[in-house]
Coordinates of C-alpha atoms in Angstrom, one line a residue:
X114 CA 115.8 75.6 90.5
X115 CA 113.1 77.9 91.7
X116 CA 112.7 81.4 90.4
X117 CA 113.3 84.3 92.8
X118 CA 109.7 85.4 92.3
X119 CA 108.5 82.0 93.4
X120 CA 110.8 82.0 96.4
X121 CA 109.7 85.5 97.5
X122 CA 106.0 84.5 97.2
X123 CA 106.6 81.3 99.2
X124 CA 108.4 83.4 101.8
X125 CA 105.5 85.9 102.0
X126 CA 102.9 83.1 102.3
X127 CA 105.0 81.4 105.0
X128 CA 105.3 84.6 107.1
X129 CA 101.7 85.6 106.7
X130 CA 100.6 82.1 107.7
X131 CA 103.1 82.0 110.5
X132 CA 104.5 78.8 109.1
X133 CA 108.1 78.6 110.5
X134 CA 108.7 75.1 109.0
X135 CA 108.0 76.4 105.5
X136 CA 110.8 79.0 105.9
X137 CA 113.6 76.5 106.4
X138 CA 113.9 75.3 102.8
X139 CA 113.9 78.9 101.5
X140 CA 117.1 79.9 103.4
X141 CA 120.7 78.9 102.5
X142 CA 122.6 77.2 105.3
X143 CA 124.8 80.3 105.7
X144 CA 122.0 83.0 105.5
X145 CA 122.7 86.4 107.0
X146 CA 119.9 88.6 108.4
X147 CA 120.6 92.3 108.9
X148 CA 118.3 93.6 111.6
X149 CA 117.4 97.3 112.3
X150 CA 118.1 96.7 116.0
X151 CA 121.4 94.9 115.9
X152 CA 124.8 96.0 114.4
X153 CA 126.1 92.6 113.5
X154 CA 123.9 90.3 111.3
X155 CA 122.2 87.1 112.6
X156 CA 124.1 84.3 110.9
X157 CA 123.3 80.8 109.8
X158 CA 120.0 79.0 109.2
X159 CA 119.4 77.8 112.8
X160 CA 119.9 81.3 114.3
X161 CA 117.8 83.0 111.6
X162 CA 115.0 80.5 112.0
X163 CA 115.1 81.0 115.8
X164 CA 114.8 84.8 115.2
X165 CA 111.8 84.2 112.9
X166 CA 110.2 82.1 115.6
X167 CA 110.4 85.2 117.8
X168 CA 109.3 87.6 115.1
X169 CA 106.3 85.6 114.2
X170 CA 105.2 86.0 117.8
X171 CA 105.9 89.7 118.3
X172 CA 104.5 91.0 115.0
X173 CA 100.8 91.4 115.3
X174 CA 98.6 91.6 112.2
X175 CA 101.7 91.4 109.9
X176 CA 100.7 91.9 106.3
X177 CA 102.8 92.5 103.1
X178 CA 101.5 95.4 101.0
X179 CA 103.7 95.1 97.9
X180 CA 106.4 93.3 96.0
X181 CA 109.2 94.7 93.9
X182 CA 111.9 92.7 92.1
X183 CA 115.3 93.9 90.9
X184 CA 119.0 93.5 91.7
X185 CA 121.2 94.9 94.4
X186 CA 124.7 94.3 95.9
X187 CA 124.9 92.0 98.9
X188 CA 126.5 93.1 102.2
X189 CA 128.6 89.9 102.2
X190 CA 130.7 90.2 99.1
X191 CA 129.4 93.3 97.2
X192 CA 128.3 91.2 94.2
X193 CA 125.1 92.2 92.5
X194 CA 122.4 89.7 92.3
X195 CA 118.6 89.2 92.2
X196 CA 116.6 90.7 95.0
X197 CA 113.0 91.3 96.1
X198 CA 111.6 94.0 98.4
X199 CA 108.5 93.3 100.3
X200 CA 107.0 96.3 102.1
X201 CA 105.0 95.4 105.2
X202 CA 102.8 96.8 108.0
X203 CA 102.4 95.3 111.4
X204 CA 101.8 96.2 115.1
X205 CA 104.3 95.5 117.9
X206 CA 103.2 96.2 121.5
X207 CA 100.6 98.7 120.3
X208 CA 103.0 100.6 117.9
X209 CA 102.4 100.7 114.2
X210 CA 105.4 99.5 112.3
X211 CA 106.2 100.2 108.6
X212 CA 109.0 98.3 107.1
X213 CA 110.5 96.4 104.2
X214 CA 112.1 93.0 103.9
X215 CA 114.8 92.9 101.3
X216 CA 115.6 89.4 100.1
X217 CA 118.9 88.6 98.3
X218 CA 119.0 85.3 96.4
X219 CA 121.7 82.8 95.5
X220 CA 122.0 81.1 92.1
X221 CA 119.5 78.4 93.1
X222 CA 116.8 80.9 94.1
X223 CA 117.2 80.5 97.8
X224 CA 117.5 83.4 100.2
X225 CA 121.1 84.0 101.1
X226 CA 120.8 87.5 102.7
X227 CA 118.0 89.3 104.3
X228 CA 117.8 92.9 105.3
X229 CA 115.0 94.4 107.4
X230 CA 114.3 98.1 107.6
X231 CA 111.7 99.5 110.0
X232 CA 110.3 103.0 110.8
X233 CA 109.6 105.1 112.8
X234 CA 112.3 105.2 115.5
X235 CA 109.8 104.5 118.3
X236 CA 108.7 101.3 116.4
X237 CA 112.4 100.2 116.0
X238 CA 112.9 100.7 119.8
X239 CA 109.7 98.8 120.6
X240 CA 110.6 96.0 118.2
X241 CA 114.1 95.8 119.6
X242 CA 112.8 95.3 123.2
X243 CA 110.3 92.7 122.1
X244 CA 112.8 90.8 120.0
X245 CA 115.4 90.8 122.8
X246 CA 112.8 89.5 125.3
X247 CA 111.8 86.8 122.9
X248 CA 115.4 85.7 122.1
X249 CA 116.1 85.5 125.9
X250 CA 113.0 83.5 126.5
X251 CA 114.0 81.1 123.7
X252 CA 117.6 80.9 125.0
X253 CA 119.0 82.5 121.9
X254 CA 120.5 85.6 123.5

């Protein structure tokens, strides 16, 4: 079993290196991703990996700028469990994006729930348009 700190660091490295294949083993089969631009979560490893394929294309100069560990309730069942928060900075279509990725882990240290928060509003809108275009191009929307 991998520790949540190790999983979070492997996740961070995979995203910064744009290594989509390295993400697959970090996610549970039934992962949920809560997006700032969609009311319902993206569900299941194939859909979340497809979304990450788009995100890795639309985020320019993505870099994580911190790492915080703790515990929080999940959106799925409300049970508290280990979590990591990774603040990031990036650019999308010329807009500076500030955000956080909050990772919720299962008992084996894999990511079972993922919440993304982004600011400012204009960045959320720009990100939403770019992600929708990418999902449509990839046949996922």
